Amino acid sequence: MSEDIRWEVVEESALTLPDHEAIAAMLGQAFPSWSHWYVGGRDYAGMQPERRVVGWGADGTVLAHVGIRRMFITVGGQDVLVGDTGIVAVSPRLQGSGVGRELLVRTRAVLEGLRVPYGFLGAGEDRIPFYAHMGWHEVDGAVGTFSAFTADGVGVNETEQGGWMVLPVEAQLEDWPTGEIMLNGQQV
């Protein structure tokens, strides 16, 4: 890593408006096709996280970010407590520098502190190898349904096949149930 980063685990209620604005600015850069969602202090487009891992630059800009929220999802008819993990991003100028790996190491520590059985996330096809390298496992053939993000209007159910990943935290991967995944709400 070529830049000093101050890492912080922040509870959602401890963030200030300038913090939210700084996070939103970086997310808009990291996700340009969704940048219209990340304006002002709006730094999430789905479920609001309860904890965040934030990497701050010396100038007060956000260089890395992830949001986490404990929630129950239904897998094959069985309720499973997960640490839903989302809005994972590294500033475009630092992508490929190792900051993403450090972010996920810190994310795992937060999930362990929350004592959830599993971390859970939806990943784009091009991101699966990165997450797999960091210990996440793609759920083969998984179909997941969730309420679509509401930043552009009312939420509707959306179903996606593939890209659903779990990270064993306090449970074993072989104990993950099989079957359709229902998030029963939005993703972080």
mmCIF file of C-alpha atoms in Angstrom:
data_model
loop_
_atom_site.group_PDB
_atom_site.id
_atom_site.type_symbol
_atom_site.label_atom_id
_atom_site.label_comp_id
_atom_site.label_asym_id
_atom_site.label_seq_id
_atom_site.Cartn_x
_atom_site.Cartn_y
_atom_site.Cartn_z
ATOM 1 C CA MET A 1 0.000 0.000 0.000
ATOM 2 C CA SER A 2 1.463 3.310 -1.042
ATOM 3 C CA GLU A 3 -0.701 5.526 1.158
ATOM 4 C CA ASP A 4 -1.217 5.807 4.901
ATOM 5 C CA ILE A 5 -4.721 4.768 5.824
ATOM 6 C CA ARG A 6 -6.378 5.261 9.184
ATOM 7 C CA TRP A 7 -8.758 2.347 9.674
ATOM 8 C CA GLU A 8 -11.860 2.683 11.792
ATOM 9 C CA VAL A 9 -14.787 0.458 12.705
ATOM 10 C CA VAL A 10 -17.749 2.766 13.152
ATOM 11 C CA GLU A 11 -21.231 2.153 14.513
ATOM 12 C CA GLU A 12 -23.826 3.712 12.233
ATOM 13 C CA SER A 13 -25.118 6.119 14.870
ATOM 14 C CA ALA A 14 -21.603 7.541 15.416
ATOM 15 C CA LEU A 15 -21.225 8.792 11.834
ATOM 16 C CA THR A 16 -21.615 12.529 11.230
ATOM 17 C CA LEU A 17 -23.087 14.150 8.134
ATOM 18 C CA PRO A 18 -19.582 15.000 6.839
ATOM 19 C CA ASP A 19 -18.638 11.311 7.338
ATOM 20 C CA HIS A 20 -21.656 10.196 5.292
ATOM 21 C CA GLU A 21 -20.806 12.764 2.598
ATOM 22 C CA ALA A 22 -17.194 11.550 2.397
ATOM 23 C CA ILE A 23 -18.316 7.918 2.153
ATOM 24 C CA ALA A 24 -20.897 8.781 -0.528
ATOM 25 C CA ALA A 25 -18.284 10.674 -2.564
ATOM 26 C CA MET A 26 -15.977 7.649 -2.689
ATOM 27 C CA LEU A 27 -18.822 5.216 -3.410
ATOM 28 C CA GLY A 28 -19.902 7.404 -6.343
ATOM 29 C CA GLN A 29 -16.371 7.114 -7.761
ATOM 30 C CA ALA A 30 -16.100 3.372 -7.098
ATOM 31 C CA PHE A 31 -19.532 2.615 -8.613
ATOM 32 C CA PRO A 32 -19.888 5.150 -11.457
ATOM 33 C CA SER A 33 -22.977 3.511 -12.968
ATOM 34 C CA TRP A 34 -24.730 3.937 -9.606
ATOM 35 C CA SER A 35 -23.244 7.336 -8.740
ATOM 36 C CA HIS A 36 -26.691 8.974 -8.917
ATOM 37 C CA TRP A 37 -27.547 7.020 -5.741
ATOM 38 C CA TYR A 38 -24.556 8.290 -3.787
ATOM 39 C CA VAL A 39 -25.243 12.023 -3.550
ATOM 40 C CA GLY A 40 -24.923 14.348 -0.589
ATOM 41 C CA GLY A 41 -25.007 12.241 2.542
ATOM 42 C CA ARG A 42 -26.739 9.226 0.938
ATOM 43 C CA ASP A 43 -24.101 6.528 1.323
ATOM 44 C CA TYR A 44 -26.214 3.409 1.004
ATOM 45 C CA ALA A 45 -28.897 2.381 -1.451
ATOM 46 C CA GLY A 46 -30.324 -0.697 0.244
ATOM 47 C CA MET A 47 -30.418 -1.731 3.886
ATOM 48 C CA GLN A 48 -28.629 0.721 6.157
ATOM 49 C CA PRO A 49 -25.553 -0.891 7.713
ATOM 50 C CA GLU A 50 -25.145 -1.128 11.476
ATOM 51 C CA ARG A 51 -21.353 -1.137 11.364
ATOM 52 C CA ARG A 52 -18.874 0.066 8.823
ATOM 53 C CA VAL A 53 -15.194 -0.421 8.234
ATOM 54 C CA VAL A 54 -13.804 2.816 6.835
ATOM 55 C CA GLY A 55 -10.292 3.568 5.621
ATOM 56 C CA TRP A 56 -9.576 7.292 5.848
ATOM 57 C CA GLY A 57 -6.864 9.178 3.979
ATOM 58 C CA ALA A 58 -4.790 11.866 5.678
ATOM 59 C CA ASP A 59 -6.839 14.519 3.869
ATOM 60 C CA GLY A 60 -10.150 13.227 5.288
ATOM 61 C CA THR A 61 -11.234 11.415 2.140
ATOM 62 C CA VAL A 62 -12.575 7.888 2.315
ATOM 63 C CA LEU A 63 -10.282 5.397 0.610
ATOM 64 C CA ALA A 64 -12.051 2.121 1.480
ATOM 65 C CA HIS A 65 -15.435 1.133 2.856
ATOM 66 C CA VAL A 66 -17.671 -1.790 3.741
ATOM 67 C CA GLY A 67 -21.061 -1.904 5.469
ATOM 68 C CA ILE A 68 -22.291 -4.801 7.627
ATOM 69 C CA ARG A 69 -25.676 -5.557 9.181
ATOM 70 C CA ARG A 70 -26.791 -8.594 11.151
ATOM 71 C CA MET A 71 -29.969 -10.067 9.740
ATOM 72 C CA PHE A 72 -31.794 -13.312 9.254
ATOM 73 C CA ILE A 73 -32.175 -14.652 5.747
ATOM 74 C CA THR A 74 -34.084 -17.765 4.740
ATOM 75 C CA VAL A 75 -32.141 -20.506 2.968
ATOM 76 C CA GLY A 76 -34.105 -23.532 1.810
ATOM 77 C CA GLY A 77 -36.851 -22.679 4.314
ATOM 78 C CA GLN A 78 -34.421 -22.364 7.246
ATOM 79 C CA ASP A 79 -33.671 -19.044 8.988
ATOM 80 C CA VAL A 80 -29.945 -18.274 9.088
ATOM 81 C CA LEU A 81 -28.315 -15.387 10.949
ATOM 82 C CA VAL A 82 -25.713 -13.673 8.758
ATOM 83 C CA GLY A 83 -23.586 -10.576 8.743
ATOM 84 C CA ASP A 84 -24.884 -9.134 5.477
ATOM 85 C CA THR A 85 -21.903 -7.423 3.898
ATOM 86 C CA GLY A 86 -22.163 -4.843 1.147
ATOM 87 C CA ILE A 87 -21.125 -1.537 -0.351
ATOM 88 C CA VAL A 88 -17.602 -2.926 -0.453
ATOM 89 C CA ALA A 89 -15.403 -0.426 -2.250
ATOM 90 C CA VAL A 90 -11.873 0.875 -2.605
ATOM 91 C CA SER A 91 -11.089 4.244 -4.145
ATOM 92 C CA PRO A 92 -10.415 3.647 -7.847
ATOM 93 C CA ARG A 93 -6.924 5.131 -7.536
ATOM 94 C CA LEU A 94 -5.983 2.473 -4.945
ATOM 95 C CA GLN A 95 -7.562 -0.579 -6.536
ATOM 96 C CA GLY A 96 -4.960 -3.292 -7.029
ATOM 97 C CA SER A 97 -2.738 -1.904 -4.261
ATOM 98 C CA GLY A 98 -3.684 -4.363 -1.490
ATOM 99 C CA VAL A 99 -6.158 -2.027 0.205
ATOM 100 C CA GLY A 100 -9.067 -4.334 -0.699
ATOM 101 C CA ARG A 101 -7.354 -7.287 0.945
ATOM 102 C CA GLU A 102 -6.771 -5.243 4.103
ATOM 103 C CA LEU A 103 -10.411 -4.120 4.033
ATOM 104 C CA LEU A 104 -11.618 -7.737 3.932
ATOM 105 C CA VAL A 105 -9.261 -8.816 6.717
ATOM 106 C CA ARG A 106 -10.782 -6.058 8.856
ATOM 107 C CA THR A 107 -14.285 -7.034 7.712
ATOM 108 C CA ARG A 108 -13.707 -10.586 8.913
ATOM 109 C CA ALA A 109 -12.637 -9.258 12.324
ATOM 110 C CA VAL A 110 -15.873 -7.256 12.583
ATOM 111 C CA LEU A 111 -17.940 -10.315 11.619
ATOM 112 C CA GLU A 112 -16.104 -12.326 14.289
ATOM 113 C CA GLY A 113 -16.841 -9.592 16.833
ATOM 114 C CA LEU A 114 -20.526 -9.714 15.904
ATOM 115 C CA ARG A 115 -20.401 -13.479 16.525
ATOM 116 C CA VAL A 116 -22.467 -14.315 13.452
ATOM 117 C CA PRO A 117 -22.363 -17.822 11.991
ATOM 118 C CA TYR A 118 -21.642 -16.512 8.480
ATOM 119 C CA GLY A 119 -20.763 -13.442 6.505
ATOM 120 C CA PHE A 120 -22.965 -13.123 3.417
ATOM 121 C CA LEU A 121 -22.683 -11.038 0.252
ATOM 122 C CA GLY A 122 -23.751 -10.822 -3.334
ATOM 123 C CA ALA A 123 -20.802 -10.380 -5.698
ATOM 124 C CA GLY A 124 -20.567 -9.570 -9.355
ATOM 125 C CA GLU A 125 -19.159 -12.359 -11.491
ATOM 126 C CA ASP A 126 -15.876 -10.471 -11.947
ATOM 127 C CA ARG A 127 -15.395 -10.096 -8.170
ATOM 128 C CA ILE A 128 -15.919 -13.734 -7.158
ATOM 129 C CA PRO A 129 -12.233 -14.747 -7.537
ATOM 130 C CA PHE A 130 -11.130 -11.877 -5.271
ATOM 131 C CA TYR A 131 -13.586 -12.791 -2.522
ATOM 132 C CA ALA A 132 -12.766 -16.492 -2.897
ATOM 133 C CA HIS A 133 -9.081 -15.674 -2.428
ATOM 134 C CA MET A 134 -10.099 -13.964 0.852
ATOM 135 C CA GLY A 135 -11.917 -17.051 2.201
ATOM 136 C CA TRP A 136 -15.446 -16.439 0.936
ATOM 137 C CA HIS A 137 -17.217 -19.341 -0.804
ATOM 138 C CA GLU A 138 -19.651 -19.062 -3.671
ATOM 139 C CA VAL A 139 -22.839 -20.998 -3.009
ATOM 140 C CA ASP A 140 -23.046 -23.210 -6.097
ATOM 141 C CA GLY A 141 -26.224 -22.728 -8.106
ATOM 142 C CA ALA A 142 -27.748 -20.427 -5.497
ATOM 143 C CA VAL A 143 -30.739 -18.336 -6.474
ATOM 144 C CA GLY A 144 -31.363 -15.340 -4.250
ATOM 145 C CA THR A 145 -34.365 -13.036 -3.996
ATOM 146 C CA PHE A 146 -34.285 -9.625 -2.355
ATOM 147 C CA SER A 147 -36.080 -6.288 -2.440
ATOM 148 C CA ALA A 148 -34.374 -4.184 -5.076
ATOM 149 C CA PHE A 149 -32.741 -0.958 -4.011
ATOM 150 C CA THR A 150 -35.203 1.871 -3.587
ATOM 151 C CA ALA A 151 -32.973 4.853 -4.398
ATOM 152 C CA ASP A 152 -34.652 5.087 -7.821
ATOM 153 C CA GLY A 153 -38.185 4.419 -6.588
ATOM 154 C CA VAL A 154 -40.270 1.769 -4.893
ATOM 155 C CA GLY A 155 -38.598 -1.560 -4.148
ATOM 156 C CA VAL A 156 -39.626 -4.630 -6.083
ATOM 157 C CA ASN A 157 -38.506 -8.205 -5.635
ATOM 158 C CA GLU A 158 -35.536 -9.156 -7.743
ATOM 159 C CA THR A 159 -34.064 -12.634 -8.239
ATOM 160 C CA GLU A 160 -30.448 -13.296 -9.178
ATOM 161 C CA GLN A 161 -28.670 -16.554 -9.861
ATOM 162 C CA GLY A 162 -25.036 -16.884 -8.922
ATOM 163 C CA GLY A 163 -22.650 -14.622 -7.082
ATOM 164 C CA TRP A 164 -24.002 -15.387 -3.593
ATOM 165 C CA MET A 165 -21.086 -15.919 -1.228
ATOM 166 C CA VAL A 166 -20.675 -16.961 2.397
ATOM 167 C CA LEU A 167 -17.800 -16.676 4.824
ATOM 168 C CA PRO A 168 -17.832 -19.198 7.667
ATOM 169 C CA VAL A 169 -17.316 -17.228 10.879
ATOM 170 C CA GLU A 170 -18.687 -19.189 13.856
ATOM 171 C CA ALA A 171 -20.180 -22.045 11.837
ATOM 172 C CA GLN A 172 -18.808 -24.534 9.335
ATOM 173 C CA LEU A 173 -19.290 -24.148 5.596
ATOM 174 C CA GLU A 174 -20.769 -27.655 5.381
ATOM 175 C CA ASP A 175 -23.556 -26.542 7.746
ATOM 176 C CA TRP A 176 -24.782 -23.888 5.301
ATOM 177 C CA PRO A 177 -28.268 -25.033 4.203
ATOM 178 C CA THR A 178 -29.130 -25.742 0.581
ATOM 179 C CA GLY A 179 -31.962 -24.188 -1.332
ATOM 180 C CA GLU A 180 -33.236 -20.856 -2.518
ATOM 181 C CA ILE A 181 -32.059 -17.791 -0.611
ATOM 182 C CA MET A 182 -34.652 -15.210 0.465
ATOM 183 C CA LEU A 183 -33.219 -12.045 1.950
ATOM 184 C CA ASN A 184 -36.682 -10.954 3.154
ATOM 185 C CA GLY A 185 -35.719 -7.346 2.508
ATOM 186 C CA GLN A 186 -32.900 -5.372 0.993
ATOM 187 C CA GLN A 187 -29.197 -6.093 0.846
ATOM 188 C CA VAL A 188 -26.661 -3.871 2.575
#
